[in-house]
XYZ file of C-alpha atoms in Angstrom:
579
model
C 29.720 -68.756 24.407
C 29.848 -67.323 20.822
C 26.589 -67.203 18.825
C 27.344 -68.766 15.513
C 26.215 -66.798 12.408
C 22.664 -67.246 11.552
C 22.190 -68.650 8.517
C 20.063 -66.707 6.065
C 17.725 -69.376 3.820
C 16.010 -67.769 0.761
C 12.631 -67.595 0.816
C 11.497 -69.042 -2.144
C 8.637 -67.183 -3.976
C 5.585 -69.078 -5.923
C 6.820 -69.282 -9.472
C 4.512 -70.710 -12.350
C 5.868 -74.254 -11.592
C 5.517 -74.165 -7.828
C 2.234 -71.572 -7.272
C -0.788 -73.127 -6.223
C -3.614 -73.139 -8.930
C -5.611 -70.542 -7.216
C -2.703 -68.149 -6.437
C -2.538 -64.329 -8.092
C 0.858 -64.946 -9.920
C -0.490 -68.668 -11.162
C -3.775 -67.093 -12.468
C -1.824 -63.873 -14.109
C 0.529 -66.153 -15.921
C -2.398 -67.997 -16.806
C -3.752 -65.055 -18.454
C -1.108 -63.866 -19.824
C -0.101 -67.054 -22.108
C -3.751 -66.586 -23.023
C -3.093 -63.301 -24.211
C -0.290 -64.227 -26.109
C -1.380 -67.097 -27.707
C -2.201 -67.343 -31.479
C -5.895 -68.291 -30.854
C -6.542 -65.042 -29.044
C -4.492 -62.701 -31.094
C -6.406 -64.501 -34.287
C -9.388 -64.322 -32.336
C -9.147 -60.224 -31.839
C -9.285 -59.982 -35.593
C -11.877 -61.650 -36.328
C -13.778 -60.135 -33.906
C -12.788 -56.367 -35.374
C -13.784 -58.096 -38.704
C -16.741 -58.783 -37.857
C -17.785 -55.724 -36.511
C -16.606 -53.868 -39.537
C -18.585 -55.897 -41.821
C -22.178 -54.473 -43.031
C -24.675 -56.210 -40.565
C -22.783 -56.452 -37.768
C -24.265 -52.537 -36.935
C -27.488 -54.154 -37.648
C -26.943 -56.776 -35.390
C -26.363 -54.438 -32.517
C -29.060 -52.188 -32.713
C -26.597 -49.137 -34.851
C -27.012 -47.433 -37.538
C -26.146 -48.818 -40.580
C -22.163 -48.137 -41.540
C -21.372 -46.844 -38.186
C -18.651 -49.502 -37.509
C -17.100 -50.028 -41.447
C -14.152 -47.492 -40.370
C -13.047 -50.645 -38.125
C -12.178 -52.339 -41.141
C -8.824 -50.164 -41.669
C -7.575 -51.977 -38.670
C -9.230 -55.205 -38.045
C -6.739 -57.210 -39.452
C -3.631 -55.105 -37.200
C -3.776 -58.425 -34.547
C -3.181 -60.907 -37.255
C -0.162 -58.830 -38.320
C 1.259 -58.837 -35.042
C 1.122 -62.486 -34.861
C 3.169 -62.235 -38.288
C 6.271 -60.201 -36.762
C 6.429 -62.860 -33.295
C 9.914 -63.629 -33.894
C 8.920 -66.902 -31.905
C 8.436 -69.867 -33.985
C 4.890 -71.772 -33.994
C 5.243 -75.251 -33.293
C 1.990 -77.641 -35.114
C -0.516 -76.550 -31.711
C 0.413 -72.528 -32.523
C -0.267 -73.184 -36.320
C -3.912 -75.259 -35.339
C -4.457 -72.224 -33.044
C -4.100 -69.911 -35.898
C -6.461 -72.005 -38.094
C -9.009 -71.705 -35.464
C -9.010 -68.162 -34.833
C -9.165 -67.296 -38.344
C -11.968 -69.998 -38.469
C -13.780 -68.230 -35.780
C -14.136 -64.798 -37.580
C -16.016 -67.043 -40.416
C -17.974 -68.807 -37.787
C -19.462 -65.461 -36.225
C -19.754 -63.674 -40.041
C -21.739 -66.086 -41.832
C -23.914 -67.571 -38.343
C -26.828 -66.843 -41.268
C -25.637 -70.528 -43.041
C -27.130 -72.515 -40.197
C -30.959 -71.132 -41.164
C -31.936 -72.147 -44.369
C -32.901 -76.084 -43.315
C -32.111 -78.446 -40.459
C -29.029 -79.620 -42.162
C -27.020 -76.431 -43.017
C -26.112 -75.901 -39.186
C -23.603 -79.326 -39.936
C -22.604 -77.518 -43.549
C -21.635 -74.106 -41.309
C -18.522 -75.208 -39.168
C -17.406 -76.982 -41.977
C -17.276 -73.978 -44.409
C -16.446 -71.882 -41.806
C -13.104 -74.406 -41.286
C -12.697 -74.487 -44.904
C -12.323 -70.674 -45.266
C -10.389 -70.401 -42.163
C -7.440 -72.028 -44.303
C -6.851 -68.635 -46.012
C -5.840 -66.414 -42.865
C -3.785 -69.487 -42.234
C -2.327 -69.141 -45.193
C -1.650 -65.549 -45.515
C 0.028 -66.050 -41.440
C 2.105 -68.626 -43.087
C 2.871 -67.190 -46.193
C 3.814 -63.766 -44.513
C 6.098 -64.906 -41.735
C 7.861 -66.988 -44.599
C 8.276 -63.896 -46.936
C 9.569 -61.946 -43.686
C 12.355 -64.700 -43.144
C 13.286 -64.320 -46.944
C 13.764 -61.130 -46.541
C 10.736 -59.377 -48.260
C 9.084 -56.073 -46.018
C 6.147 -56.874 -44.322
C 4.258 -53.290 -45.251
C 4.325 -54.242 -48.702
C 4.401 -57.969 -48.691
C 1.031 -58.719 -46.489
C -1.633 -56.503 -48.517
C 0.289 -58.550 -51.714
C -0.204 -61.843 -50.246
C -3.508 -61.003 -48.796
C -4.688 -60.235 -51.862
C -3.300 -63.175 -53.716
C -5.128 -65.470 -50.936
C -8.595 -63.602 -51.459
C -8.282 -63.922 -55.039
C -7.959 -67.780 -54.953
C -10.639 -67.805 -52.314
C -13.656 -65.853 -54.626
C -12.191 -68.558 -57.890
C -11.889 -72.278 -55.942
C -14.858 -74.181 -55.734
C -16.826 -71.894 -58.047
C -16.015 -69.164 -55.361
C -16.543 -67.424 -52.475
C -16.260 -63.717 -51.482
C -18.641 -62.530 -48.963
C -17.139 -61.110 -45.778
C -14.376 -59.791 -47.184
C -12.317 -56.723 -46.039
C -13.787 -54.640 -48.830
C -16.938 -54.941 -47.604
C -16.456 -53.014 -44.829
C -15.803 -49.938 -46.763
C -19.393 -50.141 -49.287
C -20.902 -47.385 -46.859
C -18.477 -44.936 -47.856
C -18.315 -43.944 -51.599
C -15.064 -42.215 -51.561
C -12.853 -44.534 -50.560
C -14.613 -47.600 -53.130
C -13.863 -45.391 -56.838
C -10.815 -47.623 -56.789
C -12.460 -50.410 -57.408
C -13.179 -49.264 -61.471
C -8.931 -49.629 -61.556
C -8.415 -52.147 -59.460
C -11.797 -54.628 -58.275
C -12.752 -54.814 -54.378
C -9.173 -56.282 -54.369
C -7.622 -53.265 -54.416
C -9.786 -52.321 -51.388
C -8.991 -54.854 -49.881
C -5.053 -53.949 -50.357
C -5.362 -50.613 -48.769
C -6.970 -51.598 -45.419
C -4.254 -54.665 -45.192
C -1.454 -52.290 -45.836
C -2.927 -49.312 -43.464
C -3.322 -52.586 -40.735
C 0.245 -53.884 -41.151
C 1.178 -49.578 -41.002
C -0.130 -49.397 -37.988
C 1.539 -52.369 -36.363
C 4.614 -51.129 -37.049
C 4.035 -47.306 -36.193
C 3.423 -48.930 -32.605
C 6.734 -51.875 -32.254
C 10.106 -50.581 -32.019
C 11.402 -51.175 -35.794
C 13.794 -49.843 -37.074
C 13.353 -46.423 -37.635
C 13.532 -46.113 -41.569
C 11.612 -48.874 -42.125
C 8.739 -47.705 -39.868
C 8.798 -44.287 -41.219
C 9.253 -45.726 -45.068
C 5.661 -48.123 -44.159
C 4.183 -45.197 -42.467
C 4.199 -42.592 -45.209
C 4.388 -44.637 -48.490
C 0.968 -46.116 -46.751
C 0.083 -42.910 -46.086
C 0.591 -41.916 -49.117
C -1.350 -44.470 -51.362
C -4.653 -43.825 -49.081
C -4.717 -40.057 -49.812
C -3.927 -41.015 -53.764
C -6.735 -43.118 -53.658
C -9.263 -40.769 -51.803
C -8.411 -38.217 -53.986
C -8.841 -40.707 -56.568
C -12.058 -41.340 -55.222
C -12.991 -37.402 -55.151
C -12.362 -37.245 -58.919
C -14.175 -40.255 -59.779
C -16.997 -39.025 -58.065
C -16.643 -35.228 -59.555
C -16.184 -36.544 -62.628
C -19.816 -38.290 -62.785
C -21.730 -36.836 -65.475
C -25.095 -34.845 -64.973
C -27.759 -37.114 -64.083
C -28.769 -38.798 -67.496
C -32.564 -39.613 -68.260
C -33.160 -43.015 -66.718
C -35.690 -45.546 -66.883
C -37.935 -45.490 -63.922
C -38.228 -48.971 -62.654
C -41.056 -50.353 -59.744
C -39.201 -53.193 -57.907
C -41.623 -55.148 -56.350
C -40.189 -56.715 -53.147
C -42.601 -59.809 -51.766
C -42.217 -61.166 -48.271
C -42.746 -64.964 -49.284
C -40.678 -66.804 -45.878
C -39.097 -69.710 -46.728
C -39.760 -73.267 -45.805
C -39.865 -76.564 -46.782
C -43.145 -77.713 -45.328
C -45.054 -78.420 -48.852
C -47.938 -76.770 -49.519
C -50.417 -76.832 -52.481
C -52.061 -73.432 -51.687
C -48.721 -72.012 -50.852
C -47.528 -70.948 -54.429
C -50.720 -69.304 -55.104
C -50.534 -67.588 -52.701
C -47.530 -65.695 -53.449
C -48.483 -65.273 -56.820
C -51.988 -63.377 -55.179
C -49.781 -61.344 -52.874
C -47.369 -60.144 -56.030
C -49.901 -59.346 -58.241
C -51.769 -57.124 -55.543
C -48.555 -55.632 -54.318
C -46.949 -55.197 -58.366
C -51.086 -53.331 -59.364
C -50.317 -51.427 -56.028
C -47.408 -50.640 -57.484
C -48.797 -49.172 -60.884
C -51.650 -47.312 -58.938
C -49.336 -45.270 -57.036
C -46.969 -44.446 -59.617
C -50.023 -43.269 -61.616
C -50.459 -40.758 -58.928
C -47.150 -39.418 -58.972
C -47.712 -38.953 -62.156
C -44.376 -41.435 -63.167
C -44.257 -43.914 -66.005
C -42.951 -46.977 -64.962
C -40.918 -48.363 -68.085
C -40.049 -51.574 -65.817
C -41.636 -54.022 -62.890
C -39.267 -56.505 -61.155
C -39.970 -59.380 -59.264
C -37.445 -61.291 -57.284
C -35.674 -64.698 -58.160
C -38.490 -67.793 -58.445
C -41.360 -65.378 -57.094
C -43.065 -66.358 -60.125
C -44.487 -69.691 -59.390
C -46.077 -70.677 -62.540
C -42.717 -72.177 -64.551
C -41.908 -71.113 -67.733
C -41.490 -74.065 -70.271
C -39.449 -74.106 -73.408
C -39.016 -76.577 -75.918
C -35.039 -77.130 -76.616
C -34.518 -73.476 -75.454
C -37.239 -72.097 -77.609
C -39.539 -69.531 -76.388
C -41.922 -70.668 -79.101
C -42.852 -74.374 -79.212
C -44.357 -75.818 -82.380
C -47.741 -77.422 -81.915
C -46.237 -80.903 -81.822
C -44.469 -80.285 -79.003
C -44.471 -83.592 -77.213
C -46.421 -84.008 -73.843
C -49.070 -81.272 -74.798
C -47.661 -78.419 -73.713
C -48.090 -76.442 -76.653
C -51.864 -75.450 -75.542
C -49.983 -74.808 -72.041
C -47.234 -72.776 -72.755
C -49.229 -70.653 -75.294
C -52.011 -70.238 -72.611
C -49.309 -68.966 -69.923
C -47.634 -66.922 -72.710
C -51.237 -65.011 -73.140
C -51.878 -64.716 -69.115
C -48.098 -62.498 -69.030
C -49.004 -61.151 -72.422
C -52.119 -59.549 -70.431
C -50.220 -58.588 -67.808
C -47.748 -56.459 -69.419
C -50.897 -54.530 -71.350
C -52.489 -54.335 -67.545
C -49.467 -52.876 -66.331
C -48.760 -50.649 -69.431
C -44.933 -51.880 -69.248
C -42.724 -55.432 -69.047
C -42.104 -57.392 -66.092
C -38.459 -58.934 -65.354
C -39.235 -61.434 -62.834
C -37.547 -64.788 -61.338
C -38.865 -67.731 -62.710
C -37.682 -71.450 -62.981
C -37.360 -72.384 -66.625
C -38.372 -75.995 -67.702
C -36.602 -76.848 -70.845
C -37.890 -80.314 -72.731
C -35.405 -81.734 -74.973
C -37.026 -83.281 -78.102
C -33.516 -85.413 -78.779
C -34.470 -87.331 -75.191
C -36.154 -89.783 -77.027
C -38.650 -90.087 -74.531
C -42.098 -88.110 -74.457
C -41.879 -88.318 -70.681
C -38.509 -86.938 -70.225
C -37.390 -84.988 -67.385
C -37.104 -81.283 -67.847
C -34.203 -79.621 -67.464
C -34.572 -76.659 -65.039
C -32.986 -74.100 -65.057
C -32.913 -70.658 -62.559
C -34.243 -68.062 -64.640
C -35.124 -64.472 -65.272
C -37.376 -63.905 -67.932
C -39.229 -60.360 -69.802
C -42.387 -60.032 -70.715
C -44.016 -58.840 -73.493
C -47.590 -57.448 -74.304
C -47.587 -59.534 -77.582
C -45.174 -62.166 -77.550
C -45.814 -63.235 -73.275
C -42.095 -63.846 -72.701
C -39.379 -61.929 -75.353
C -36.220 -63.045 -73.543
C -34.820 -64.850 -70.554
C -31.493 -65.458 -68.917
C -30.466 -68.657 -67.111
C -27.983 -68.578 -64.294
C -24.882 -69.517 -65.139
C -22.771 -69.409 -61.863
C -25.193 -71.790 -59.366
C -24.737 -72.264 -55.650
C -22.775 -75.978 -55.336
C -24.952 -77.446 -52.007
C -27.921 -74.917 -52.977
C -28.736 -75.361 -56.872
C -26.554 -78.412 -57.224
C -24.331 -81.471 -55.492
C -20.536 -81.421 -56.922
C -20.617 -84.884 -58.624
C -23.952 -85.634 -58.587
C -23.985 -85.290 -62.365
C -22.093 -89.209 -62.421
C -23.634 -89.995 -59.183
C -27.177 -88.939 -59.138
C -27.785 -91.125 -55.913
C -26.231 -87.560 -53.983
C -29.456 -86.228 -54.180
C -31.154 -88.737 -52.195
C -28.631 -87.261 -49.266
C -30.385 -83.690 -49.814
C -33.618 -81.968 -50.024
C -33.308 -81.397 -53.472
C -34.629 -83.554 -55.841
C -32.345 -82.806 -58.769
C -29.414 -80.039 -59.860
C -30.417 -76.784 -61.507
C -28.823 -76.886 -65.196
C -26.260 -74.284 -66.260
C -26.682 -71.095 -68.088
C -25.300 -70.793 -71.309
C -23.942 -67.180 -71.042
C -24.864 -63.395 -70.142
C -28.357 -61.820 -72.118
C -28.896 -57.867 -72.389
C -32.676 -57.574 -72.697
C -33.867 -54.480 -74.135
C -36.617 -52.263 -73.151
C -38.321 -49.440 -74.587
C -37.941 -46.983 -72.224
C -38.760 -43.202 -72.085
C -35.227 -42.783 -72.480
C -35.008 -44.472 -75.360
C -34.229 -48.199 -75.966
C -32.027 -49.497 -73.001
C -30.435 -52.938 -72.323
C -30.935 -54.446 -69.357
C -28.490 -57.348 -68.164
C -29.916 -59.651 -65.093
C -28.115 -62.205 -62.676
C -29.503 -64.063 -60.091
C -28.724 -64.714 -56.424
C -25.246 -64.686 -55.378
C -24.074 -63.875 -58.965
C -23.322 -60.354 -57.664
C -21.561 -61.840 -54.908
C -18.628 -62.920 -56.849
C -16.706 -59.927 -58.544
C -15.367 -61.946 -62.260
C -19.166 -63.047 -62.816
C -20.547 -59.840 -63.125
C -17.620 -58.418 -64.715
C -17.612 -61.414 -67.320
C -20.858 -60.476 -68.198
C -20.350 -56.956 -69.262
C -17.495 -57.519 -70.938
C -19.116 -60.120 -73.173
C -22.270 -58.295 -73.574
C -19.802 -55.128 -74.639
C -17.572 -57.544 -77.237
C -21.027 -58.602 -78.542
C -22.205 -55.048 -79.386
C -24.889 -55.159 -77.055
C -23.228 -53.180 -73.590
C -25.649 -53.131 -71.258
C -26.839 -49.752 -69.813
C -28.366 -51.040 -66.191
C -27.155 -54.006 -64.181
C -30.367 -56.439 -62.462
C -29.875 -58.369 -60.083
C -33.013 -60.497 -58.550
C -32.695 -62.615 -55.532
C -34.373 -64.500 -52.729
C -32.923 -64.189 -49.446
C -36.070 -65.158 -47.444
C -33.838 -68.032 -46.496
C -31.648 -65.774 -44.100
C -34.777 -64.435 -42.619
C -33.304 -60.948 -42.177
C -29.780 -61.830 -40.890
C -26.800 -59.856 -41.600
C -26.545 -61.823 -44.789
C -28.551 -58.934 -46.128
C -26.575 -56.552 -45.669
C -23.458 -58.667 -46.808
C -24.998 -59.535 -50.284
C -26.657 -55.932 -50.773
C -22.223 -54.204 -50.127
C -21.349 -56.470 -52.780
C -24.068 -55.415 -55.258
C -22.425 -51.760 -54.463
C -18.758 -52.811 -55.737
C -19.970 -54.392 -58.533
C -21.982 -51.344 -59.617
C -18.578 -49.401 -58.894
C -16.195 -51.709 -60.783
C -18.649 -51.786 -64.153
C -19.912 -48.064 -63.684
C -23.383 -48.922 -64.325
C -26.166 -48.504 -62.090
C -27.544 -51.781 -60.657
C -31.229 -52.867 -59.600
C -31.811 -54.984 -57.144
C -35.168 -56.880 -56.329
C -34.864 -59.106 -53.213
C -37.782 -61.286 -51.804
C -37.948 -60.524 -48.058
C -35.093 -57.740 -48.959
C -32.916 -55.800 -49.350
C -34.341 -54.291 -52.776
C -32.194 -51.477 -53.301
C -31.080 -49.116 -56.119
C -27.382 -48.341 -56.818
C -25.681 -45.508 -58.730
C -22.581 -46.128 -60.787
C -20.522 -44.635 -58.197
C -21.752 -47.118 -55.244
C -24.307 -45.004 -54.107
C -27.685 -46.263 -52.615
C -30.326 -44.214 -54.184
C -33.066 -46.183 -51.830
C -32.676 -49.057 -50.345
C -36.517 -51.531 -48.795
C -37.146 -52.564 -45.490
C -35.995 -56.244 -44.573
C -38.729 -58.593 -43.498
C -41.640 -56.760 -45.235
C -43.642 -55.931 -48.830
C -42.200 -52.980 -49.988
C -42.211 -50.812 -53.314
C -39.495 -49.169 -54.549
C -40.038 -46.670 -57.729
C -37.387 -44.891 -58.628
C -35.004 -44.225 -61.339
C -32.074 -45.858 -62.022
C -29.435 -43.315 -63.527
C -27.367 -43.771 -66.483
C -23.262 -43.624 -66.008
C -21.204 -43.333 -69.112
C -18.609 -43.769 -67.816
C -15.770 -46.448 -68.888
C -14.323 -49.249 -66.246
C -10.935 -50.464 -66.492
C -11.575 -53.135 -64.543
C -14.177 -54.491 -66.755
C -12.072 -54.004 -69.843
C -8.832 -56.146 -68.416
C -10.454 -58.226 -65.029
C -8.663 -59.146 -61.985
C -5.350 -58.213 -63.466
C -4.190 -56.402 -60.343
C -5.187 -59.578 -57.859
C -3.473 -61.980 -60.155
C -0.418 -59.852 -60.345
C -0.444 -60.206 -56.596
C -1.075 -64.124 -56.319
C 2.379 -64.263 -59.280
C 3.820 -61.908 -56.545
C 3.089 -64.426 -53.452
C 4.196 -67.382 -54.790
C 7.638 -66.075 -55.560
C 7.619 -64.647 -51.862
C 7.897 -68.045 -50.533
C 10.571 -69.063 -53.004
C 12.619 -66.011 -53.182
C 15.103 -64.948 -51.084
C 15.521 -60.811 -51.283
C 18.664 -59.156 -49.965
C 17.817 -57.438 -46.435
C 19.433 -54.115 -45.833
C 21.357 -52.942 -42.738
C 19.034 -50.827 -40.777
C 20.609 -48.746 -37.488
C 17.753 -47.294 -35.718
């Protein structure tokens, strides 16, 4: 009998529709849509961010600057995200949101200390900051379909992002790219041309470089982003060299004492508690003048940190010098806190600069009971006068030293631990000190002022149009509130540009740290232990240097926002390319 042909049936194999959950080729595709999917490609970047920013070494037990080389290609993921020729539906673009979310998350973990109520405040900024990698994804891939090359357009529109996100809102720019690169002197000296933003621009461009050194793109436009990229780092380093050759012979400075107080923060009140500090300081700031007297050094300046000096100073419509009507009966008051610094400064044989609020009284209130206005303050002494000059903030912290629209709506601060909104300065003050060197103007700002690159640069460049260029930057702050995070280390890198893109040396006295002294070429001189009283005395070296950064601003970064915009409008004419 004849066998009929066996039939062969095809075995069919576990595919991803038909595998069981637990089966090898189920959990490998598994993984490897998770490895291609925005949130994890966003999600590598931040994490190399946040390793290349100053703290994160801190964080991990290394020395300080051992991981800022990461920042030349932390951003290198996002990048690749921008050349996925796939499109990204409304899930891929919410994915991309919250990985660039995430690197803000991890980078400023510090906003959750300060009270009970800033851990709600910290996703929320976090998400609102996470808009800007979103936009510079979005932006990018659209400038890619019009036709624009990647190399060059990303650092643009990078740049153009970063410069709206240290304006909007009064501005933010900690944890930015630049950052990463304050450890390393030679490669900042741009930053006198061009602000952190041009920073910034290199390690975007050497990122996107190195994403397409590794796809298969066309040849000539790999090799083109290669060595023009190539190219503008070595100008710039030997930029850097020049700048840093060209710094003229240490000049006669004046030798300052920064007195750095360990006051923690809380908000338990506490009568005793501001006497307290003021105790501690003025053992720690006669500590101070004891051991310079055994060096033999002359201090020509003491600085205290912002609002370490508890005692307010109060003013009568701005005036340092009330008349004896002055209504409420402060006159006997003020003068009798005037005399107290007044014997200080003799004590000390030299001024004090130290944080203090300022309570202004306004004689056209029409009330003898009116509220003060307060204002955050620095203020010099003086052995005859007590105070000779003071400077009010004039960028403040919205959520910190004031509610957004509380000003109409006063019932805001009922939602907050404040009782009331700091006022606003009026402008930048050089105060000027008789120094060994000579009569030198100092110019103060408080806080996060040095965080945000146009504030300090604003102020030098009035102070210079007003004839009265300052020769040493101040900057006094209290970041007990961060108790020793990373946040440290964040605000002391930006104090490091901005004595870069000015070229003048900048003094910083930080309650609970980091007090630090910078050169006019970005260079920490000394820098205080976190968490801990600490002296500093040193001096503070004068650069004579001219910035033109300060003289024409954030000319570059605009120039690249102008740049952006027409990037999504634009379409450019793509060349043939045979590989």
């Amino acid at each position: 009998m004849a066998e009929f042909p066996r039939r062969a049936y095809p075995v069919r194999m576990p595919t991803d529709e038909t595998a069981t959950a637990d089966s090898p080729s189920h959990v490998a595709s598994r993984w490897r849509r998770f490895g291609r999917s925005p949130f994890t490609i966003m999600a590598a970047g931040s994490l190399l961010l946040w390793l290349a920013q100053p703290g994160s070494d801190y964080t991990l037990g290394l020395p300080r600057g051992s991981l800022g080389w990461l920042g030349w290609i932390a951003l290198a993921p996002w990048v690749w995200l921008i050349l996925a020729h796939e499109g990204l539906n409304r899930r891929g673009w919410t994915q991309v949101w919250l990985g660039g979310s995430l690197y803000w998350l991890i980078a400023l973990h510090w906003i959750r200390l300060p009270h009970p109520l800033t851990p709600i405040g910290w996703p929320l900024l976090a998400g609102y900051l996470g808009v800007y990698p979103l936009l510079f994804v979005m932006i990018a891939r659209r400038a890619l379909r019009n036709g624009a090359p990647l190399w060059i357009a990303a650092p643009v529109i990078w740049i153009g992002c970063e410069w709206v996100q240290a304006h909007l809102f009064t501005g933010f720019a900690l944890g930015l790219p630049s950052l990463t690169q304050a450890p390393y002197p030679v490669v900042i000296q741009i930053s006198d041309l061009l602000g952190a933003y041009g920073v910034s621009f290199l390690l975007v461009m050497t990122a996107t470089a190195a994403v397409f050194a590794l796809r298969r793109e066309c040849r000539i436009r790999r090799t083109a982003a290669v060595l023009i990229t190539l190219s503008l780092v070595a100008a710039s380093l030997l930029y850097g060299h020049s700048r840093l050759a060209d710094q003229p012979a240490a000049q006669p400075g004046p030798t300052i004492a920064i007195v750095q107080s360990d006051a923690l923060a809380t908000w338990d009140p506490d009568p005793n508690r501001s006497q307290q500090i003021m105790d501690s300081l003025l053992a720690l700031t006669r500590r101070a003048a004891s051991e310079a007297e055994q060096k033999g050094q002359q201090v020509d300046l003491y600085l205290w940190p912002e609002s370490m000096c508890r005692v307010p100073l109060v003013t009568l419509d701005n005036q340092l010098r009330p008349p004896a009507d002055m209504p409420g009966g402060y006159a006997s008051a003020v003068k009798s806190y005037q005399d107290w610094l007044g014997g200080m400064t003799r004590e000390l044989g030299a001024p004090l600069l130290l944080g203090v609020d300022r309570y202004d009284v306004r004689r056209d209130s029409g009330q003898e009971d009116a509220e003060p206005t307060i204002y955050n303050a620095a203020a010099l002494t003086d052995a005859e006068r007590g105070v000779a000059a003071f400077y009010d903030k004039t960028h403040r912290v919205p959520f910190g030293e004031y509610i957004p629209l509380a000003k109409n709506m006063p019932a805001l601060y009922y939602l907050t631990p404040m009782p009331g909104g700091l006022g606003e300065g009026a402008g930048p003050v050089a105060m000027t000190v008789d120094t060994e060197a000579g009569p030198l103007r100092f110019a103060p700002s408080i806080c996060y002022e040095s965080v945000v690159p146009h504030v300090i640069r604003r102020h030098v460049h009035q102070l210079i149009d007003q004839g009265e260029a300052p020769d040493v930057l101040v900057n006094v702050t209290n970041d007990a509130w961060f108790w020793g995070a990373s946040e440290l280390d964040m605000h002391l890198a930006c104090g490091v540009f901005r004595a870069v893109e000015n070229r003048r040396p900048l003094v910083i006295a930080a309650n609970t740290g980091l007090s630090a002294v910078v050169d006019g070429s970005g260079r920490l001189l000394c820098v205080s232990n976190r968490m801990s009283e600490d002296i500093l005395i040193t001096q503070a070296p004068l650069d004579s240097r001219d910035s033109f950064y300060t003289s024409h601003g954030d000319w570059f970064a605009l120039g690249c926002l102008v740049v952006s915009i027409g990037l999504i409008f634009v379409r450019l004419p793509q060349a043939a390319c045979h590989r």
